XYZ file of C-alpha atoms in Angstrom:
541
model
C 149.043 75.498 97.593
C 152.533 76.281 98.741
C 154.554 78.782 96.782
C 158.017 77.515 95.892
C 160.951 79.704 96.794
C 162.493 81.358 93.777
C 166.142 82.160 93.243
C 167.505 85.689 93.265
C 167.050 85.936 89.512
C 163.653 87.271 88.447
C 161.860 85.306 85.764
C 158.898 86.382 83.630
C 156.293 84.031 82.212
C 153.877 84.452 79.337
C 150.691 82.344 79.206
C 150.266 80.851 75.709
C 147.193 78.779 74.723
C 147.885 75.062 74.735
C 146.784 74.682 71.099
C 149.673 76.881 69.882
C 152.223 75.126 72.089
C 151.130 71.734 70.788
C 151.500 72.871 67.165
C 155.223 73.623 67.581
C 157.826 70.911 67.602
C 160.040 70.530 70.639
C 163.113 71.358 68.584
C 161.541 74.646 67.517
C 160.849 75.566 71.121
C 164.378 74.621 72.114
C 165.808 76.824 69.382
C 163.850 79.738 70.836
C 164.725 79.173 74.454
C 168.313 77.880 74.453
C 171.125 80.472 74.665
C 173.492 80.876 71.700
C 176.615 78.720 71.609
C 180.174 79.825 70.798
C 180.497 83.217 69.080
C 180.694 83.225 65.309
C 181.183 86.003 62.904
C 178.084 87.985 62.049
C 178.300 87.201 58.354
C 178.705 83.431 58.761
C 175.797 83.234 61.219
C 173.605 85.237 58.849
C 174.452 82.915 55.932
C 173.611 79.843 58.022
C 170.314 81.304 59.134
C 169.269 82.362 55.645
C 169.952 78.872 54.311
C 167.925 77.249 57.121
C 164.156 77.124 56.257
C 163.370 76.652 59.974
C 164.541 80.231 60.589
C 161.745 81.612 58.431
C 159.188 79.406 60.175
C 160.320 80.597 63.603
C 160.352 84.223 62.458
C 156.779 83.975 61.176
C 155.681 82.202 64.357
C 157.218 84.835 66.656
C 155.679 87.648 64.638
C 152.264 85.961 64.773
C 152.649 85.267 68.505
C 153.375 88.932 69.234
C 150.329 90.015 67.241
C 148.158 87.519 69.081
C 149.420 88.610 72.499
C 148.524 92.211 71.693
C 144.900 91.232 71.154
C 144.749 88.668 73.954
C 143.204 90.546 76.868
C 142.833 88.262 79.884
C 144.426 85.191 81.454
C 142.632 81.937 81.892
C 140.186 81.538 84.769
C 139.560 78.827 87.361
C 137.014 77.180 85.050
C 139.371 76.714 82.067
C 141.214 73.451 81.517
C 144.672 75.032 81.564
C 145.338 75.448 85.300
C 148.754 77.102 85.161
C 147.765 80.723 85.634
C 145.062 79.665 88.082
C 147.529 77.929 90.364
C 149.842 80.939 90.290
C 146.918 83.251 91.128
C 145.660 80.949 93.883
C 149.094 80.775 95.457
C 149.315 84.536 95.263
C 145.994 84.897 97.057
C 146.992 82.456 99.776
C 150.296 84.129 100.552
C 149.544 87.781 99.738
C 151.793 89.975 97.578
C 155.139 88.419 96.779
C 156.608 90.995 94.380
C 157.378 94.647 94.878
C 156.826 95.396 91.204
C 153.307 95.782 89.849
C 152.494 93.996 86.622
C 150.209 95.550 84.043
C 147.289 93.569 85.480
C 148.075 94.777 88.995
C 148.190 98.368 87.781
C 144.742 97.912 86.269
C 143.641 96.422 89.561
C 144.993 99.414 91.469
C 142.953 101.718 89.238
C 139.914 99.456 89.766
C 140.233 99.679 93.540
C 139.748 103.437 93.289
C 136.554 102.971 91.276
C 133.246 104.443 92.470
C 131.963 100.860 92.460
C 133.578 100.265 95.868
C 132.092 103.377 97.466
C 129.965 102.480 100.491
C 126.430 103.867 101.006
C 125.685 106.601 103.516
C 124.580 104.882 106.725
C 122.890 108.027 108.118
C 124.291 107.223 111.564
C 122.109 104.138 112.122
C 123.533 101.644 114.603
C 122.246 98.574 116.484
C 119.821 99.710 119.169
C 118.176 96.878 121.139
C 116.608 98.869 123.965
C 114.080 96.419 125.408
C 111.246 97.809 127.505
C 111.217 97.553 131.283
C 108.174 95.276 131.088
C 110.023 92.880 128.777
C 113.012 92.703 131.129
C 110.824 92.100 134.163
C 108.915 89.290 132.451
C 112.212 87.785 131.310
C 113.281 87.241 134.920
C 110.195 85.099 135.564
C 110.398 83.216 132.269
C 113.986 81.994 132.705
C 113.148 80.680 136.181
C 110.237 78.553 134.948
C 110.908 74.792 135.015
C 107.479 73.515 133.973
C 107.118 74.270 130.255
C 109.390 73.136 127.405
C 109.216 73.808 123.682
C 110.768 71.375 121.206
C 111.076 72.262 117.525
C 112.154 70.405 114.400
C 113.501 72.719 111.692
C 113.898 71.733 108.058
C 115.363 72.893 104.758
C 118.809 74.262 103.977
C 121.031 76.048 106.475
C 119.578 79.508 105.885
C 116.017 78.226 106.002
C 116.796 76.443 109.272
C 118.325 79.653 110.582
C 115.062 81.523 109.987
C 113.059 78.829 111.764
C 115.407 78.903 114.771
C 114.770 82.648 115.083
C 111.017 81.968 115.098
C 111.433 79.138 117.626
C 113.138 81.451 120.146
C 110.399 84.055 119.772
C 107.627 81.439 120.146
C 109.322 80.084 123.293
C 109.358 83.630 124.690
C 105.683 84.140 123.818
C 104.765 80.904 125.645
C 107.150 81.518 128.541
C 108.743 78.131 127.894
C 112.307 76.873 127.918
C 113.604 76.048 124.442
C 115.198 72.663 123.891
C 118.072 73.023 121.411
C 116.363 72.812 117.989
C 116.496 69.498 116.151
C 117.762 69.814 112.575
C 115.850 67.497 110.270
C 118.056 65.524 107.879
C 117.683 67.098 104.445
C 116.439 64.546 101.928
C 118.196 66.305 99.042
C 121.681 66.722 100.518
C 121.626 64.018 103.203
C 123.301 66.367 105.692
C 123.052 64.967 109.224
C 124.633 67.985 110.952
C 123.250 68.910 114.348
C 122.811 72.393 115.849
C 126.204 72.390 117.572
C 127.932 71.288 114.345
C 126.881 74.540 112.664
C 126.370 77.070 115.464
C 128.202 77.953 118.669
C 125.794 76.432 121.195
C 127.278 77.921 124.357
C 127.344 81.367 122.785
C 123.691 80.895 121.762
C 122.714 80.054 125.338
C 124.695 82.880 126.910
C 123.438 85.636 124.597
C 119.810 84.649 125.228
C 120.237 83.967 128.957
C 117.956 86.864 129.975
C 115.395 86.315 127.203
C 114.734 82.580 126.949
C 116.219 79.638 128.806
C 117.874 77.272 126.319
C 118.500 73.687 127.425
C 120.345 70.908 125.641
C 117.726 68.262 126.450
C 114.560 67.662 128.427
C 115.068 67.283 132.200
C 114.398 63.936 133.861
C 111.044 65.217 135.127
C 109.779 65.512 131.560
C 111.553 62.641 129.798
C 108.543 60.335 130.015
C 106.138 63.023 128.947
C 104.650 62.524 125.510
C 104.893 65.916 123.827
C 101.864 67.485 122.228
C 102.737 67.578 118.523
C 101.407 70.313 116.263
C 101.940 70.120 112.498
C 99.364 72.538 111.138
C 100.319 75.966 112.359
C 98.901 78.463 109.797
C 101.074 81.031 108.064
C 101.884 84.360 109.746
C 100.120 83.779 113.065
C 100.143 86.432 115.801
C 101.413 86.070 119.392
C 97.774 86.079 120.555
C 96.967 83.129 118.286
C 99.972 81.189 119.614
C 98.988 81.745 123.245
C 95.339 80.817 122.694
C 96.260 77.729 120.694
C 99.151 76.272 122.697
C 99.478 77.740 126.170
C 96.733 75.721 127.902
C 97.961 72.407 126.497
C 101.574 73.303 127.256
C 100.727 74.002 130.912
C 98.844 70.724 131.093
C 101.374 68.450 129.349
C 104.623 70.309 129.963
C 106.112 69.716 126.489
C 105.070 71.029 123.074
C 106.605 69.820 119.821
C 106.372 72.018 116.719
C 107.338 71.149 113.165
C 107.315 73.088 109.925
C 107.890 76.550 111.388
C 108.793 78.152 108.060
C 106.935 81.501 107.859
C 104.454 80.435 110.546
C 105.111 83.436 112.772
C 103.903 86.886 111.742
C 106.538 89.364 110.558
C 104.629 92.199 112.253
C 105.244 91.673 115.972
C 105.328 93.937 119.046
C 108.503 96.017 119.301
C 110.229 93.896 121.971
C 109.695 90.675 120.017
C 111.074 92.312 116.872
C 114.183 93.254 118.810
C 114.428 89.666 120.032
C 114.359 88.448 116.420
C 117.310 90.717 115.635
C 119.153 89.609 118.767
C 118.820 85.958 117.757
C 119.693 86.461 114.079
C 122.577 88.915 114.431
C 124.060 88.137 117.852
C 123.084 84.705 119.187
C 123.369 82.616 115.996
C 127.128 82.667 115.606
C 128.759 79.918 113.571
C 130.826 77.235 115.297
C 134.512 78.154 115.837
C 135.926 75.762 113.212
C 133.574 77.186 110.555
C 134.362 80.763 111.547
C 138.080 80.061 111.369
C 137.996 78.776 107.792
C 135.477 81.382 106.656
C 137.712 84.153 107.978
C 140.779 82.617 106.308
C 139.048 82.602 102.939
C 137.945 86.185 103.534
C 141.553 87.213 104.171
C 142.694 85.474 100.992
C 140.071 87.260 98.929
C 141.002 90.609 100.457
C 144.779 90.076 100.206
C 144.843 92.065 96.974
C 142.146 94.614 97.724
C 138.339 94.813 97.869
C 136.147 92.039 96.520
C 132.583 91.383 95.430
C 130.604 88.412 96.771
C 128.078 87.068 94.310
C 125.375 84.607 95.340
C 124.393 82.835 92.130
C 121.060 80.990 92.056
C 121.571 78.981 88.878
C 121.175 75.409 90.131
C 118.803 73.019 88.357
C 116.274 72.928 91.212
C 116.081 76.740 91.295
C 115.128 76.899 87.603
C 112.523 74.188 88.163
C 110.970 75.711 91.290
C 110.834 79.281 89.975
C 109.151 78.313 86.707
C 111.982 79.944 84.753
C 114.302 78.846 81.949
C 118.115 79.076 82.072
C 118.428 80.136 78.424
C 121.643 78.146 77.924
C 120.367 76.133 74.975
C 117.204 74.505 73.688
C 118.272 71.189 75.259
C 118.620 72.669 78.759
C 115.331 74.575 78.475
C 113.611 71.364 77.390
C 115.163 69.517 80.358
C 113.755 72.033 82.834
C 110.365 72.093 81.101
C 110.061 68.294 81.250
C 111.137 68.164 84.910
C 108.532 70.764 85.845
C 105.860 68.987 83.797
C 106.624 65.667 85.495
C 106.589 67.216 88.990
C 104.220 70.214 88.986
C 104.287 70.325 92.791
C 107.838 71.718 92.633
C 106.645 75.017 91.185
C 106.532 77.288 94.217
C 103.854 79.824 93.191
C 101.862 81.506 90.418
C 101.581 78.414 88.260
C 99.253 80.248 85.860
C 102.028 82.570 84.634
C 104.074 81.880 81.515
C 107.876 81.944 81.609
C 107.898 85.263 79.759
C 105.468 86.804 82.260
C 107.563 85.547 85.164
C 110.690 87.008 83.627
C 109.156 90.442 83.154
C 107.713 90.344 86.686
C 111.234 89.920 88.097
C 110.527 86.434 89.435
C 113.424 84.683 87.661
C 117.098 84.423 88.666
C 119.545 86.405 86.581
C 121.684 84.263 84.307
C 125.423 84.813 83.932
C 125.132 87.175 80.951
C 122.564 89.347 82.749
C 124.768 89.484 85.852
C 127.674 90.661 83.669
C 125.622 93.403 82.017
C 124.324 94.606 85.387
C 127.759 94.687 87.037
C 129.337 96.497 84.093
C 126.528 99.057 84.035
C 127.041 99.667 87.760
C 130.716 100.374 87.162
C 132.400 97.142 88.289
C 136.015 97.243 86.989
C 137.282 94.348 84.889
C 139.835 93.701 87.625
C 137.072 93.082 90.184
C 137.799 90.044 92.322
C 134.620 87.988 92.670
C 133.814 85.341 95.267
C 130.834 83.340 94.070
C 128.646 81.431 96.507
C 126.050 78.838 95.665
C 125.740 75.352 94.237
C 127.009 74.065 90.897
C 125.010 75.837 88.161
C 123.017 73.933 85.594
C 125.377 73.547 82.662
C 128.490 73.565 84.860
C 131.346 75.912 84.017
C 129.930 76.565 80.548
C 127.018 78.417 82.160
C 129.506 80.781 83.829
C 131.577 81.614 80.748
C 130.000 85.075 80.235
C 131.136 85.940 83.771
C 134.583 84.421 83.677
C 135.394 86.045 80.337
C 134.548 89.544 81.575
C 135.731 89.092 85.179
C 138.616 86.586 85.142
C 139.396 86.894 88.886
C 136.538 84.556 89.778
C 136.732 82.159 92.749
C 134.700 79.963 95.056
C 135.708 78.222 98.276
C 137.211 75.265 96.395
C 139.514 77.624 94.489
C 140.666 79.430 97.644
C 141.042 76.562 100.111
C 144.402 74.895 100.576
C 144.823 71.148 100.251
C 142.770 69.367 102.916
C 141.096 72.468 104.378
C 137.635 71.556 103.090
C 137.854 67.852 103.982
C 136.124 68.223 107.398
C 133.177 69.869 105.618
C 132.854 67.395 102.758
C 129.311 66.162 102.067
C 127.913 68.603 104.653
C 125.913 71.124 102.664
C 124.960 73.168 105.729
C 128.586 73.714 106.739
C 129.555 74.616 103.172
C 126.677 77.113 103.089
C 127.916 78.595 106.378
C 131.371 79.192 104.849
C 129.755 80.939 101.883
C 127.713 83.042 104.314
C 130.809 84.233 106.203
C 132.821 85.204 103.105
C 129.778 86.893 101.544
C 128.802 88.802 104.684
C 132.395 90.085 105.042
C 132.695 91.257 101.420
C 133.052 94.875 100.340
C 130.093 94.517 97.974
C 127.441 91.779 97.930
C 124.839 90.861 95.331
C 122.413 87.959 95.008
C 121.157 87.032 91.557
C 117.792 85.984 92.975
C 116.832 86.824 96.574
C 116.238 83.676 98.595
C 116.872 82.934 102.265
C 120.632 83.510 102.102
C 120.350 86.723 100.110
C 117.762 88.144 102.504
C 119.694 87.094 105.610
C 122.950 88.640 104.388
C 121.147 91.818 103.303
C 119.850 92.281 106.861
C 123.153 91.265 108.445
C 125.078 93.805 106.361
C 122.564 96.514 107.246
C 122.914 95.702 110.953
C 126.731 95.798 110.581
C 126.660 99.386 109.294
C 124.976 99.296 105.896
C 127.748 97.770 103.832
C 127.143 98.037 100.100
C 124.565 95.493 98.955
C 123.316 95.547 95.366
C 119.650 94.597 95.111
C 118.868 93.954 91.420
C 115.777 95.870 90.348
C 114.733 93.093 88.004
C 111.156 94.170 87.355
C 112.206 97.580 86.028
C 115.511 96.752 84.371
C 114.625 93.640 82.335
C 112.718 95.478 79.568
C 115.962 97.376 78.868
C 117.917 94.103 78.855
C 115.613 92.868 76.087
C 115.983 96.026 73.999
C 118.839 95.131 71.650
C 118.681 98.485 69.838
C 119.576 100.484 72.961
C 123.153 101.886 72.784
C 125.440 100.535 75.502
C 126.160 103.978 76.992
C 122.440 104.735 77.260
C 121.748 101.276 78.699
C 124.431 101.763 81.377
C 123.065 105.194 82.293
C 119.517 103.846 82.705
C 120.567 100.813 84.757
C 122.757 102.919 87.049
C 119.891 105.354 87.591
C 117.487 102.507 88.439
C 119.831 101.276 91.186
C 120.869 104.513 92.883
C 118.575 103.685 95.815
C 119.199 99.919 95.783
C 122.787 99.780 97.006
C 122.282 98.988 100.700
C 121.230 102.403 102.000
C 119.145 102.519 105.204
C 115.566 101.505 104.428
C 112.777 101.626 106.975
C 110.722 98.474 107.443
C 107.634 100.653 107.880
C 107.743 101.158 104.106
C 107.996 97.369 103.675
C 104.832 96.132 105.378
C 104.933 92.437 106.202
C 108.700 92.161 105.621
C 111.024 90.439 108.073
C 112.809 92.700 110.531
C 115.929 90.580 110.051
C 115.996 91.836 106.463
C 115.001 95.431 107.279
C 116.200 96.099 110.862
C 115.227 99.820 110.918
C 113.558 101.207 113.000
C 112.949 98.359 115.476
C 116.568 97.219 115.838
C 118.615 100.255 114.783
C 118.522 103.932 115.659
C 120.509 106.993 114.646
C 120.798 108.661 118.054
C 124.145 110.320 118.735
C 124.736 107.858 121.579
C 124.184 104.239 120.626
C 121.906 102.460 123.044
C 122.723 98.917 123.982
C 120.533 96.167 125.233
C 121.028 95.428 128.901
C 119.461 92.073 128.388
């Protein structure tokens, strides 16, 4: 939104609720705003005013308005119907600071920027360290020369789920010594997104980064076009490299082409050191978003940061998340009943532990945080009221009403639609994967990041931020903190102290994967992909 040029005179504006404005007649407003006419004597003007009953009405109104403004704490937010202050704020974000004088809100913001909340964790000197073994490099030379074996994969799910499967596909191609045909992205039945690999990721960059690890080709060569690929749909969960070789290698050598589907979590998370490093190389270096996505994502990042640090919040409050997790949104009885009926009608949607009640799931930390719980957590962790929040994720169940606890406490609350200028999001319309990529960029670049409920995006960004130098990432300790959330008799100061203490070690500090057996190295890149040597080692691959 363009900002109109103002004249040399400075003007001040006061936001007044629409209900009050509508209750005043136009003539009353005019009498307040219009300048006085020709000078009269003080006594005659006083007599006229005292005889005019409208004077007393205006006097009472002004007095009441001043009292109301004293108690009115925050401006409207992007989810309120009155868009005036929103448009001014959005224009201010887009163009940066336009005034040399700080308003009261800006002074509060300046104090907030100095808050401990923005303090980054100690990285302990850990940096990316992809030092592949000599054996791995030697084998790589032979693998990229091979022209007989080709691996084709079909990846499914949302963008972040597809991203994980692409990482696995590269590693499986390396294990089999096969060239990888650019992964095919299955059309998502929920969102209908028909985006291909090159629509989301920088294909040439992907090929170049992996040039010494795996040969990536755009399509099958003419020598293999007529070959009917061996299709495998039943790869078990968490298989080892040995299982993959024994299962597929003989058939791949015989037929030349292998087609794999449903790769989600099929490859073990505990791999030999070189293959773990390859996972990191794919996730953090090779899978770069396409230039047009990067450009817009970086623009939105700059707009969020134009007035200081910001928090990125990945909210998992969509209807399908409540259904799949077996949890209730707690918005009202009607919404809880809606989710209960949906789950009852389609029990296959419940992802796991179907024998647990909602209450048991909640206490076990298996449910997303709702807006009120997010507010209480952020406030306990010291987030200033002036905190600027970028929220990523789909439309929550209940719409803007579900977000009211957040927008009331943290009024500087935006998503990509709020930040984008007219027409900027049009090329990405109805393409959920591209929209998710924009959210990923702005969230990964934030000063502080928090996900309300794990998930593929939350895990990917957690690992990415660790690999980038351990930027502050709040990991809600739901299992331990929720009993205190349910204790209404606990004083607020004591509650805040307990919650802060529970999260002292959950703010993005270096965490070794060896203490997280079976976890993905792309979520916990130490020690396989990062080291704290005084001289950072780089991959020569």
